[in-house]
Short mmCIF file of C-alpha atoms and ligand atoms in Angstrom, two decimals:
data_model
loop_
_atom_site.label_atom_id
_atom_site.label_comp_id
_atom_site.label_asym_id
_atom_site.label_seq_id
_atom_site.Cartn_x
_atom_site.Cartn_y
_atom_site.Cartn_z
CA UNK I 27 -15.22 18.17 -40.44
CA UNK I 28 -12.73 16.07 -38.46
CA UNK I 29 -13.13 15.62 -34.72
CA UNK I 30 -11.06 18.06 -32.63
CA UNK I 31 -8.05 16.39 -30.99
CA UNK I 32 -8.52 15.32 -27.40
CA UNK I 33 -6.17 16.90 -24.88
CA UNK I 34 -4.08 14.28 -23.08
CA UNK I 35 -4.03 14.04 -19.29
CA UNK I 36 -0.75 12.96 -17.72
CA UNK I 37 0.01 12.06 -14.14
CA UNK I 38 2.86 10.49 -12.24
CA UNK I 39 2.64 7.60 -9.80
CA UNK I 40 5.39 7.82 -7.19
CA UNK I 41 7.15 4.47 -7.53
CA UNK I 42 8.39 2.92 -4.35
CA UNK I 43 7.13 -0.18 -2.65
CA UNK I 44 6.63 -2.28 -5.75
CA UNK I 45 8.57 -4.53 -8.06
CA UNK I 46 8.76 -1.89 -10.79
CA UNK I 47 11.66 0.09 -9.38
CA UNK I 48 15.10 -1.18 -10.36
CA UNK I 49 16.77 -0.81 -6.97
CA UNK I 50 20.10 -2.19 -8.18
CA UNK I 51 20.54 0.86 -10.43
CA UNK I 52 23.03 3.29 -8.85
CA UNK I 53 20.62 6.13 -9.65
CA UNK I 54 17.87 4.62 -7.47
CA UNK I 55 17.32 6.69 -4.31
CA UNK I 56 15.24 6.52 -1.16
CA UNK I 57 11.50 5.91 -1.38
CA UNK I 58 10.82 7.43 2.02
CA UNK I 59 12.99 10.55 2.30
CA UNK I 60 11.17 13.77 1.48
CA UNK I 61 13.81 14.78 -1.07
CA UNK I 62 12.66 11.87 -3.27
CA UNK I 63 9.01 12.92 -3.16
CA UNK I 64 9.97 16.54 -3.74
CA UNK I 65 12.17 15.73 -6.72
CA UNK I 66 9.43 13.62 -8.29
CA UNK I 67 6.72 16.23 -7.69
CA UNK I 68 8.81 19.07 -9.04
CA UNK I 69 9.54 17.11 -12.22
CA UNK I 70 5.84 16.38 -12.68
CA UNK I 71 4.99 20.04 -12.19
CA UNK I 72 7.78 21.26 -14.46
CA UNK I 73 6.26 18.99 -17.14
CA UNK I 74 2.79 20.49 -16.45
CA UNK I 75 1.33 17.13 -15.41
CA UNK I 76 -2.18 17.05 -14.01
CA UNK I 77 -1.29 15.36 -10.74
CA UNK I 78 0.97 13.18 -8.63
CA UNK I 79 -0.46 9.91 -7.39
CA UNK I 80 0.28 7.97 -4.20
CA UNK I 81 -0.84 4.36 -3.86
CA UNK I 82 -1.43 2.83 -0.45
CA UNK I 83 -0.71 -0.46 1.28
CA UNK I 84 -1.77 -0.77 4.89
CA UNK I 85 0.23 -3.80 5.88
CA UNK I 86 3.75 -5.05 5.24
CA UNK I 87 3.56 -7.80 2.66
CA UNK I 88 4.84 -11.18 3.69
CA UNK I 89 5.26 -14.58 2.18
CA UNK I 90 5.97 -17.84 3.94
CA UNK I 91 6.21 -15.90 7.22
CA UNK I 92 8.93 -13.51 5.95
CA UNK I 93 8.56 -9.79 5.21
CA UNK I 94 9.37 -8.38 1.77
CA UNK I 95 12.60 -6.42 2.00
CA UNK I 96 11.15 -3.50 0.01
CA UNK I 97 8.37 -3.13 2.56
CA UNK I 98 10.81 -3.02 5.44
CA UNK I 99 12.14 0.20 3.95
CA UNK I 100 8.81 1.75 4.89
CA UNK I 101 5.60 3.19 3.62
CA UNK I 102 4.93 6.71 4.86
CA UNK I 103 1.48 8.12 5.47
CA UNK I 104 -0.30 9.56 2.44
CA UNK I 105 -1.81 12.73 3.94
CA UNK I 106 1.43 13.74 5.59
CA UNK I 107 3.41 13.33 2.37
CA UNK I 108 0.82 15.15 0.23
CA UNK I 109 0.62 18.04 2.69
CA UNK I 110 4.38 18.43 2.58
CA UNK I 111 4.27 18.34 -1.23
CA UNK I 112 1.59 21.02 -1.28
CA UNK I 113 4.21 23.35 0.17
CA UNK I 114 6.80 22.76 -2.56
CA UNK I 115 4.45 22.84 -5.57
CA UNK I 116 1.93 25.39 -6.86
CA UNK I 117 -0.29 23.77 -9.44
CA UNK I 118 0.25 20.01 -9.40
CA UNK I 119 -2.76 17.95 -8.29
CA UNK I 120 -2.19 15.73 -5.23
CA UNK I 121 -4.00 12.40 -5.34
CA UNK I 122 -3.99 10.07 -2.35
CA UNK I 123 -5.25 6.52 -2.14
CA UNK I 124 -7.27 6.20 1.05
CA UNK I 125 -9.17 3.16 2.15
CA UNK I 126 -12.89 3.23 2.90
CA UNK I 127 -12.87 -0.07 4.78
CA UNK I 128 -10.53 0.86 7.62
CA UNK I 129 -11.19 4.57 8.16
CA UNK I 130 -14.07 6.77 9.30
CA UNK I 131 -15.79 9.37 7.09
CA UNK I 132 -15.39 12.29 9.50
CA UNK I 133 -11.62 11.99 9.77
CA UNK I 134 -11.05 11.29 6.06
CA UNK I 135 -13.34 14.15 4.95
CA UNK I 136 -11.55 16.46 7.36
CA UNK I 137 -8.14 15.44 6.05
CA UNK I 138 -9.13 15.92 2.39
CA UNK I 139 -10.89 19.23 3.06
CA UNK I 140 -7.75 20.40 4.87
CA UNK I 141 -5.50 19.25 2.03
CA UNK I 142 -7.73 21.07 -0.44
CA UNK I 143 -7.30 24.29 1.57
CA UNK I 144 -3.56 23.88 2.10
CA UNK I 145 -2.95 23.20 -1.59
CA UNK I 146 -5.31 25.82 -3.00
CA UNK I 147 -7.71 23.28 -4.53
CA UNK I 148 -5.48 20.42 -5.65
CA UNK I 149 -6.70 17.46 -3.57
CA UNK I 150 -7.98 14.15 -4.97
CA UNK I 151 -9.04 10.96 -3.25
CA UNK I 152 -8.61 7.50 -4.76
CA UNK I 153 -11.26 5.51 -2.89
CA UNK I 154 -10.15 1.91 -2.44
CA UNK I 155 -11.76 -0.85 -0.44
CA UNK I 156 -8.98 -3.45 0.11
CA UNK I 157 -10.49 -6.89 0.13
CA UNK I 158 -8.02 -8.95 2.09
CA UNK I 159 -8.45 -10.11 5.65
CA UNK I 160 -4.71 -9.92 6.11
CA UNK I 161 -4.80 -6.09 5.94
CA UNK I 162 -7.86 -6.16 8.19
CA UNK I 163 -5.89 -7.71 11.03
CA UNK I 164 -4.15 -4.36 11.50
CA UNK I 165 -7.40 -2.52 12.05
CA UNK I 166 -10.63 -4.14 12.90
CA UNK I 167 -11.57 -5.32 16.33
CA UNK I 168 -14.36 -7.66 15.40
CA UNK I 169 -12.85 -9.38 12.38
CA UNK I 170 -12.80 -8.44 8.75
CA UNK I 171 -15.55 -6.87 6.68
CA UNK I 172 -16.77 -9.56 4.23
CA UNK I 173 -15.79 -8.93 0.61
CA UNK I 174 -19.41 -8.35 -0.52
CA UNK I 175 -19.81 -5.56 2.05
CA UNK I 176 -16.81 -3.54 0.90
CA UNK I 177 -18.54 -1.54 -1.79
CA UNK I 178 -21.68 -1.09 0.26
CA UNK I 179 -19.51 0.55 2.94
CA UNK I 180 -17.49 2.45 0.30
CA UNK I 181 -20.63 3.95 -1.23
CA UNK I 182 -22.04 5.04 2.09
CA UNK I 183 -18.61 6.28 3.16
CA UNK I 184 -18.37 8.52 0.10
CA UNK I 185 -21.97 9.73 0.42
CA UNK I 186 -21.29 10.62 4.05
CA UNK I 187 -18.04 12.39 3.18
CA UNK I 188 -19.92 14.44 0.55
CA UNK I 189 -22.53 15.38 3.13
CA UNK I 190 -19.73 16.61 5.37
CA UNK I 191 -18.03 18.60 2.58
CA UNK I 192 -21.41 20.09 1.66
CA UNK I 193 -22.33 20.93 5.26
CA UNK I 194 -20.59 24.27 4.84
CA UNK I 195 -22.43 26.26 2.23
CA UNK I 196 -21.54 29.87 1.45
CA UNK I 197 -25.12 31.16 1.76
CA UNK I 198 -25.49 29.84 5.32
CA UNK I 199 -22.50 31.63 6.65
CA UNK I 200 -21.98 35.36 6.98
CA UNK I 201 -18.78 36.86 8.20
CA UNK I 202 -19.27 38.76 11.41
CA UNK I 203 -18.64 42.42 10.48
CA UNK I 204 -17.72 43.36 14.02
CA UNK I 205 -15.27 40.51 14.28
CA UNK I 206 -16.50 39.67 17.76
CA UNK I 207 -16.94 36.25 19.29
CA UNK I 208 -20.50 35.28 20.10
CA UNK I 209 -22.90 32.40 19.67
CA UNK I 210 -25.44 32.50 16.91
CA UNK I 211 -27.79 30.31 15.02
CA UNK I 212 -25.55 29.41 12.12
CA UNK I 213 -25.96 26.21 10.14
CA UNK I 214 -22.24 25.88 9.51
CA UNK I 215 -21.09 22.29 9.42
CA UNK I 216 -24.31 20.78 10.76
CA UNK I 217 -24.85 17.22 9.54
CA UNK I 218 -26.97 14.18 10.26
CA UNK I 219 -26.27 10.84 8.65
CA UNK I 220 -28.23 7.72 9.51
CA UNK I 221 -27.32 4.64 7.53
CA UNK I 222 -26.35 0.99 7.76
CA UNK I 223 -22.63 1.61 8.16
CA UNK I 224 -22.57 5.09 9.70
CA UNK I 225 -24.90 6.73 12.14
CA UNK I 226 -23.39 10.10 12.97
CA UNK I 227 -24.48 13.67 13.55
CA UNK I 228 -22.72 16.80 14.65
CA UNK I 229 -20.77 19.62 13.03
CA UNK I 230 -18.06 19.29 10.48
CA UNK I 231 -15.18 21.58 11.37
CA UNK I 232 -13.51 22.44 8.05
CA UNK I 233 -15.08 24.97 5.67
CA UNK I 234 -15.58 24.05 2.07
CA UNK I 235 -12.28 23.88 0.17
CA UNK I 236 -11.64 25.66 -3.13
CA UNK I 237 -12.80 22.61 -5.10
CA UNK I 238 -15.98 22.18 -3.05
CA UNK I 239 -15.23 18.49 -2.90
CA UNK I 240 -11.94 16.77 -3.71
CA UNK I 241 -11.72 15.03 -7.09
CA UNK I 242 -12.78 11.36 -6.67
CA UNK I 243 -10.79 8.48 -8.18
CA UNK I 244 -11.64 4.79 -8.25
CA UNK I 245 -9.44 1.81 -9.11
CA UNK I 246 -12.00 -1.01 -8.87
CA UNK I 247 -12.27 -3.57 -11.61
CA UNK I 248 -15.09 -5.90 -10.52
CA UNK I 249 -18.66 -5.36 -11.70
CA UNK I 250 -19.42 -3.53 -8.45
CA UNK I 251 -16.23 -1.49 -8.70
CA UNK I 252 -17.09 -0.36 -12.23
CA UNK I 253 -20.65 0.59 -11.24
CA UNK I 254 -19.37 2.52 -8.25
CA UNK I 255 -16.95 4.40 -10.49
CA UNK I 256 -19.64 5.13 -13.10
CA UNK I 257 -21.98 6.48 -10.42
CA UNK I 258 -19.52 8.41 -8.26
CA UNK I 259 -16.00 8.88 -9.60
CA UNK I 260 -14.41 11.67 -11.62
CA UNK I 261 -11.62 9.39 -12.86
CA UNK I 262 -10.67 5.71 -12.92
CA UNK I 263 -7.15 4.48 -12.39
CA UNK I 264 -7.23 1.31 -14.50
CA UNK I 265 -4.87 -1.53 -15.28
CA UNK I 266 -5.82 -1.60 -19.00
CA UNK I 267 -3.08 0.32 -20.77
CA UNK I 268 -2.92 -1.78 -23.96
CA UNK I 269 -4.81 -0.55 -27.03
CA UNK I 270 -7.35 -3.40 -27.26
CA UNK I 271 -8.03 -4.00 -23.55
CA UNK I 272 -7.96 -0.24 -22.96
CA UNK I 273 -10.64 0.38 -25.58
CA UNK I 274 -12.81 -2.43 -24.24
CA UNK I 275 -12.58 -1.08 -20.66
CA UNK I 276 -13.14 2.51 -21.82
CA UNK I 277 -16.27 1.60 -23.77
CA UNK I 278 -17.59 -0.53 -20.93
CA UNK I 279 -17.33 2.05 -18.16
CA UNK I 280 -18.29 5.07 -20.27
CA UNK I 281 -21.44 3.25 -21.43
CA UNK I 282 -22.50 2.89 -17.78
CA UNK I 283 -22.59 6.69 -17.23
CA UNK I 284 -25.91 7.47 -18.92
CA UNK I 285 -28.00 5.54 -16.40
CA UNK I 286 -26.60 7.77 -13.65
CA UNK I 287 -27.45 10.87 -15.69
CA UNK I 288 -23.79 11.60 -16.29
CA UNK I 289 -22.00 12.81 -19.40
CA UNK I 290 -19.22 10.97 -21.22
CA UNK I 291 -16.64 13.59 -20.20
CA UNK I 292 -17.48 13.44 -16.49
CA UNK I 293 -15.44 10.28 -15.95
CA UNK I 294 -11.82 10.15 -17.14
CA UNK I 295 -10.07 6.83 -17.79
CA UNK I 296 -6.42 6.93 -16.82
CA UNK I 297 -4.55 3.61 -16.99
CA UNK I 298 -1.27 3.01 -15.18
CA UNK I 299 1.54 2.90 -17.75
CA UNK I 300 5.27 2.24 -17.68
CA UNK I 301 7.79 3.37 -20.30
CA UNK I 302 11.34 2.89 -21.53
CA UNK I 303 13.02 5.56 -23.64
CA UNK I 304 16.22 5.56 -25.70
CA UNK I 305 17.54 7.40 -28.75
CA UNK I 306 16.20 4.80 -31.17
CA UNK I 307 13.38 2.26 -31.04
CA UNK I 308 15.85 -0.63 -31.30
CA UNK I 309 17.89 0.66 -28.36
CA UNK I 310 14.75 1.15 -26.32
CA UNK I 311 13.60 -2.44 -27.02
CA UNK I 312 16.98 -3.71 -25.85
CA UNK I 313 16.92 -1.52 -22.74
CA UNK I 314 13.37 -2.63 -21.96
CA UNK I 315 14.51 -6.27 -21.94
CA UNK I 316 17.37 -5.41 -19.60
CA UNK I 317 15.05 -3.50 -17.28
CA UNK I 318 12.67 -6.48 -17.09
CA UNK I 319 15.55 -8.80 -16.15
CA UNK I 320 16.59 -6.35 -13.44
CA UNK I 321 13.01 -6.10 -12.17
CA UNK I 322 12.75 -9.89 -11.92
CA UNK I 323 15.81 -11.29 -10.17
CA UNK I 324 16.17 -15.04 -9.73
CA UNK I 325 14.95 -14.74 -6.13
CA UNK I 326 11.94 -12.63 -7.22
CA UNK I 327 11.08 -15.19 -9.91
CA UNK I 328 11.02 -18.00 -7.33
CA UNK I 329 8.84 -15.93 -4.98
CA UNK I 330 6.45 -15.22 -7.85
CA UNK I 331 6.21 -18.92 -8.67
CA UNK I 332 5.44 -19.66 -5.03
CA UNK I 333 2.17 -17.70 -5.42
CA UNK I 334 0.96 -20.36 -7.82
CA UNK I 335 2.65 -23.41 -6.30
CA UNK I 336 1.86 -22.40 -2.72
CA UNK I 337 5.05 -24.18 -1.63
CA UNK I 338 8.52 -23.23 -0.53
CA UNK I 339 10.50 -23.34 -3.79
CA UNK I 340 13.71 -21.86 -2.40
CA UNK I 341 15.59 -25.07 -3.25
CA UNK I 342 14.93 -24.62 -6.99
CA UNK I 343 17.37 -23.03 -9.45
CA UNK I 344 15.70 -19.97 -11.04
CA UNK I 345 17.79 -20.58 -14.15
CA UNK I 346 16.59 -24.18 -14.31
CA UNK I 347 13.29 -25.82 -15.35
CA UNK I 348 9.91 -25.38 -13.65
CA UNK I 349 9.07 -27.67 -10.69
CA UNK I 350 7.70 -31.12 -11.60
CA UNK I 351 5.71 -31.18 -8.38
CA UNK I 352 2.12 -29.80 -8.53
CA UNK I 353 0.88 -26.75 -6.58
CA UNK I 354 -0.41 -27.41 -3.09
CA UNK I 355 -4.10 -26.53 -3.12
CA UNK I 356 -4.85 -28.10 0.25
CA UNK I 357 -3.16 -25.65 2.60
CA UNK I 358 -3.46 -21.97 3.61
CA UNK I 359 -1.80 -19.74 1.08
CA UNK I 360 1.86 -18.70 1.52
CA UNK I 361 1.01 -15.10 0.60
CA UNK I 362 -1.77 -14.74 3.16
CA UNK I 363 -4.52 -13.35 1.00
CA UNK I 364 -2.57 -10.90 -1.14
CA UNK I 365 -3.76 -9.70 -4.52
CA UNK I 366 -1.77 -12.05 -6.73
CA UNK I 367 -3.57 -15.01 -5.22
CA UNK I 368 -6.75 -13.90 -6.93
CA UNK I 369 -5.02 -13.72 -10.31
CA UNK I 370 -4.42 -17.45 -10.29
CA UNK I 371 -7.72 -18.94 -9.24
CA UNK I 372 -6.87 -22.34 -10.71
CA UNK I 373 -3.25 -23.00 -9.70
CA UNK I 374 -3.18 -26.54 -11.16
CA UNK I 375 -4.25 -25.31 -14.60
CA UNK I 376 -1.83 -22.35 -14.41
CA UNK I 377 1.06 -24.64 -13.49
CA UNK I 378 0.23 -26.99 -16.36
CA UNK I 379 0.02 -24.11 -18.83
CA UNK I 380 3.30 -22.60 -17.63
CA UNK I 381 5.14 -25.92 -17.82
CA UNK I 382 3.99 -26.32 -21.44
CA UNK I 383 4.99 -22.75 -22.30
CA UNK I 384 8.41 -23.13 -20.70
CA UNK I 385 9.06 -26.45 -22.42
CA UNK I 386 8.00 -25.13 -25.84
CA UNK I 387 10.24 -22.05 -25.55
CA UNK I 388 13.08 -23.57 -23.55
CA UNK I 389 12.47 -21.08 -20.74
CA UNK I 390 13.91 -21.25 -17.25
CA UNK I 391 11.81 -20.27 -14.20
CA UNK I 392 13.12 -16.72 -14.44
CA UNK I 393 12.50 -16.51 -18.22
CA UNK I 394 8.93 -17.73 -17.68
CA UNK I 395 8.17 -15.10 -15.03
CA UNK I 396 9.69 -12.34 -17.17
CA UNK I 397 7.90 -13.43 -20.34
CA UNK I 398 4.47 -13.95 -18.78
CA UNK I 399 4.73 -10.77 -16.67
CA UNK I 400 3.88 -7.26 -17.80
CA UNK I 401 5.88 -5.69 -20.60
CA UNK I 402 6.47 -1.98 -20.34
CA UNK I 403 3.56 -0.10 -21.89
CA UNK I 404 5.46 2.40 -24.03
CA UNK I 405 8.88 1.47 -25.43
CA UNK I 406 10.74 3.47 -28.06
CA UNK I 407 12.37 6.73 -29.00
CA UNK I 408 10.71 9.86 -27.59
CA UNK I 409 9.02 10.40 -30.98
CA UNK I 410 7.60 6.86 -31.01
CA UNK I 411 6.38 7.07 -27.42
CA UNK I 412 4.77 10.49 -27.94
CA UNK I 413 3.07 9.28 -31.13
CA UNK I 414 1.81 6.07 -29.48
CA UNK I 415 0.43 7.80 -26.40
CA UNK I 416 -1.41 10.25 -28.61
CA UNK I 417 -2.80 7.45 -30.81
CA UNK I 418 -4.10 5.58 -27.77
CA UNK I 419 -5.83 8.68 -26.41
CA UNK I 420 -7.31 9.77 -29.73
CA UNK I 421 -8.66 6.26 -30.36
CA UNK I 422 -10.36 6.19 -26.94
CA UNK I 423 -8.23 3.55 -25.26
CA UNK I 424 -7.72 6.16 -22.50
CA UNK I 425 -8.06 9.86 -21.67
CA UNK I 426 -4.44 9.92 -20.56
CA UNK I 427 -2.03 7.91 -18.45
CA UNK I 428 -0.66 7.66 -14.94
CA UNK I 429 3.02 7.01 -15.56
CA UNK I 430 5.02 4.69 -13.32
CA UNK I 431 8.77 5.08 -13.96
CA UNK I 432 11.18 2.25 -13.15
CA UNK I 433 13.56 4.51 -11.26
CA UNK I 434 12.82 6.27 -7.96
CA UNK I 435 12.86 9.26 -7.86
CA UNK I 436 14.53 10.40 -11.14
CA UNK I 437 12.73 8.13 -13.60
CA UNK I 438 10.28 10.79 -14.73
CA UNK I 439 12.91 13.33 -15.75
CA UNK I 440 13.64 11.89 -19.18
CA UNK I 441 9.95 11.71 -20.03
CA UNK I 442 9.50 15.32 -18.94
CA UNK I 443 12.47 16.49 -20.98
CA UNK I 444 12.06 14.43 -24.13
CA UNK I 445 8.45 13.27 -24.59
CA UNK I 446 6.37 16.11 -23.15
CA UNK I 447 7.78 18.75 -25.57
CA UNK I 448 6.76 16.53 -28.51
CA UNK I 449 3.20 16.18 -27.20
CA UNK I 450 3.11 19.95 -26.73
CA UNK I 451 4.30 20.47 -30.32
CA UNK I 452 1.47 18.23 -31.51
CA UNK I 453 -0.95 20.50 -29.64
CA UNK I 454 -2.31 17.69 -27.47
CA UNK I 455 -0.75 18.62 -24.12
CA UNK I 456 -0.75 21.95 -22.28
CA UNK I 457 2.33 24.17 -22.26
CA UNK I 458 1.05 26.08 -19.22
CA UNK I 459 -1.49 25.39 -16.53
CA UNK I 460 -4.64 27.29 -17.40
CA UNK I 461 -6.32 27.04 -14.01
CA UNK I 462 -5.23 26.67 -10.44
CA UNK I 463 -7.20 23.65 -9.24
CA UNK I 464 -7.02 19.97 -10.15
CA UNK I 465 -10.64 20.22 -11.36
CA UNK I 466 -9.43 22.87 -13.79
CA UNK I 467 -6.61 20.65 -15.08
CA UNK I 468 -8.94 17.69 -15.56
CA UNK I 469 -11.74 19.76 -17.12
CA UNK I 470 -14.20 18.72 -14.40
CA UNK I 471 -17.19 20.74 -13.26
CA UNK I 472 -17.15 22.35 -9.84
CA UNK I 473 -19.79 20.59 -7.69
CA UNK I 474 -21.61 23.91 -7.19
CA UNK I 475 -21.35 24.84 -10.84
CA UNK I 476 -18.98 27.69 -9.96
CA UNK I 477 -16.14 28.12 -7.48
CA UNK I 478 -17.56 28.41 -3.99
CA UNK I 479 -17.43 31.67 -2.08
CA UNK I 480 -14.44 31.99 0.13
CA UNK I 481 -15.74 31.98 3.64
CA UNK I 482 -14.34 34.26 6.30
CA UNK I 483 -13.03 32.34 9.28
C1 LIG O 518 -3.70 0.57 -11.27
C2 LIG O 518 -4.27 0.15 -9.96
C3 LIG O 518 -3.74 0.62 -8.76
C4 LIG O 518 -4.25 0.22 -7.52
N1 LIG O 518 -3.71 0.72 -6.38
C5 LIG O 518 -4.20 0.32 -5.18
C6 LIG O 518 -3.64 0.81 -3.96
O1 LIG O 518 -2.70 1.59 -3.97
N2 LIG O 518 -4.15 0.39 -2.79
C7 LIG O 518 -5.19 -0.48 -2.73
O2 LIG O 518 -5.63 -0.81 -1.63
N3 LIG O 518 -5.74 -0.98 -3.87
C8 LIG O 518 -5.26 -0.61 -5.08
N4 LIG O 518 -5.79 -1.12 -6.24
C9 LIG O 518 -6.84 -2.16 -6.15
C10 LIG O 518 -8.20 -1.61 -6.46
O3 LIG O 518 -8.62 -0.71 -5.47
C11 LIG O 518 -9.24 -2.74 -6.56
O4 LIG O 518 -9.44 -3.34 -5.32
C12 LIG O 518 -8.83 -3.79 -7.57
O5 LIG O 518 -8.69 -3.20 -8.83
C13 LIG O 518 -9.89 -4.93 -7.66
O6 LIG O 518 -11.13 -4.41 -8.04
P1 LIG O 518 -12.41 -4.56 -7.12
O7 LIG O 518 -12.16 -3.84 -5.85
O8 LIG O 518 -13.53 -3.96 -7.90
O9 LIG O 518 -12.58 -6.05 -6.89
C14 LIG O 518 -5.30 -0.70 -7.48
C15 LIG O 518 -5.86 -1.16 -8.69
C16 LIG O 518 -5.36 -0.74 -9.90
C17 LIG O 518 -6.00 -1.23 -11.17
#
């Protein structure tokens, strides 16, 4: 007998402060006005997606002492946006990226428990640690938490948050039949946590939400990040959307589950994926090339090169050859500790390799950055894209994808209208929501085994 087809999970990442969005397109709108978030969320819900995803950056990015223009447009607060979206959607999951390095468990647990109530059980938390000292300057009084401590704090943070969520249990609390106000010996919300990072006790003040605990996401990629996800997370937001790297990542993290006593289906792997659609595959390939050129302007290409060279390259022509001069490895980095720095640990070797590549292919600076950068994950006609997504999921490169469109906020519409119906026809994507909570959509167990009792307030 053949294996039953896996059901695909689909989610939508609100594109905004990143280099994916093609801002020069006349259809590009605001990435801070509520109408943009609302449009995006409604499209995702109309398409019966599992959830909407918000990333988080806690400091304006800068390079060479100047602020990125996209960042100046603003980065609104995650909980506020998700709460507003809860009011204009009914079923769509609401996933927020919230940092465990710069927050406190009590406030974060309270915010997620509240969001779970407001949304009727649709809250999810992407637990990130943020490694860079640059972000830390905005928050910490006594300097930055060393990199090796981030996951130790993250683990204890999550454990503490779970203790707070679990501090309200249905069997402890009885509604007062007389409805009067009086003091009694109830255990509601009582907690004690003594640990290395947190030493707190008191009473948690939000009853258990419909999901018991919010769904937990992780986006870590290091050994520690993967172990943390295998032990604690319900889903991983990964960067491995290609078939081969996706399968390798999938096998790696799923094989770590058994030692934590967890089943294969208790951790979903959902890579970030971009897409370009057109009537035919050939047209989509052409459009994809154009989109990449629009995503990487000449100025962007030079800024990208500066990450590796660690020098001001503004005098270079982006349509000309790569700099002859070597990267500066002696000084502080122009990008002040941002993520890309870690991608190029050996700038001299990278520069050498890129010069050789550019010379062999007759590439300019801009061509080099476009060609060595990410291609869109899914390119083709709606039929090709639907078939490819399904192939990737059925061959265990992923359990689904978190889609990042290149237009804000309307870039999801075409996918919803043209690809989703084909996946539904193939019987691999829902035509209606079957449950009301995000746990239902993702097929995850309720932490209590069954929905918790609604508690009278
Ligand atoms: C697809 C994807 C999205 C991410 N989004 C964010 C984000 O919005 N905010 C953030 O602070 N980190 C984000 N990260 C970074 C991760 O939290 C993590 O730090 C990174 O993957 C490095 O792994 P490590 O923490 O295990 O070293 C993202 C990572 C991936 C793969």
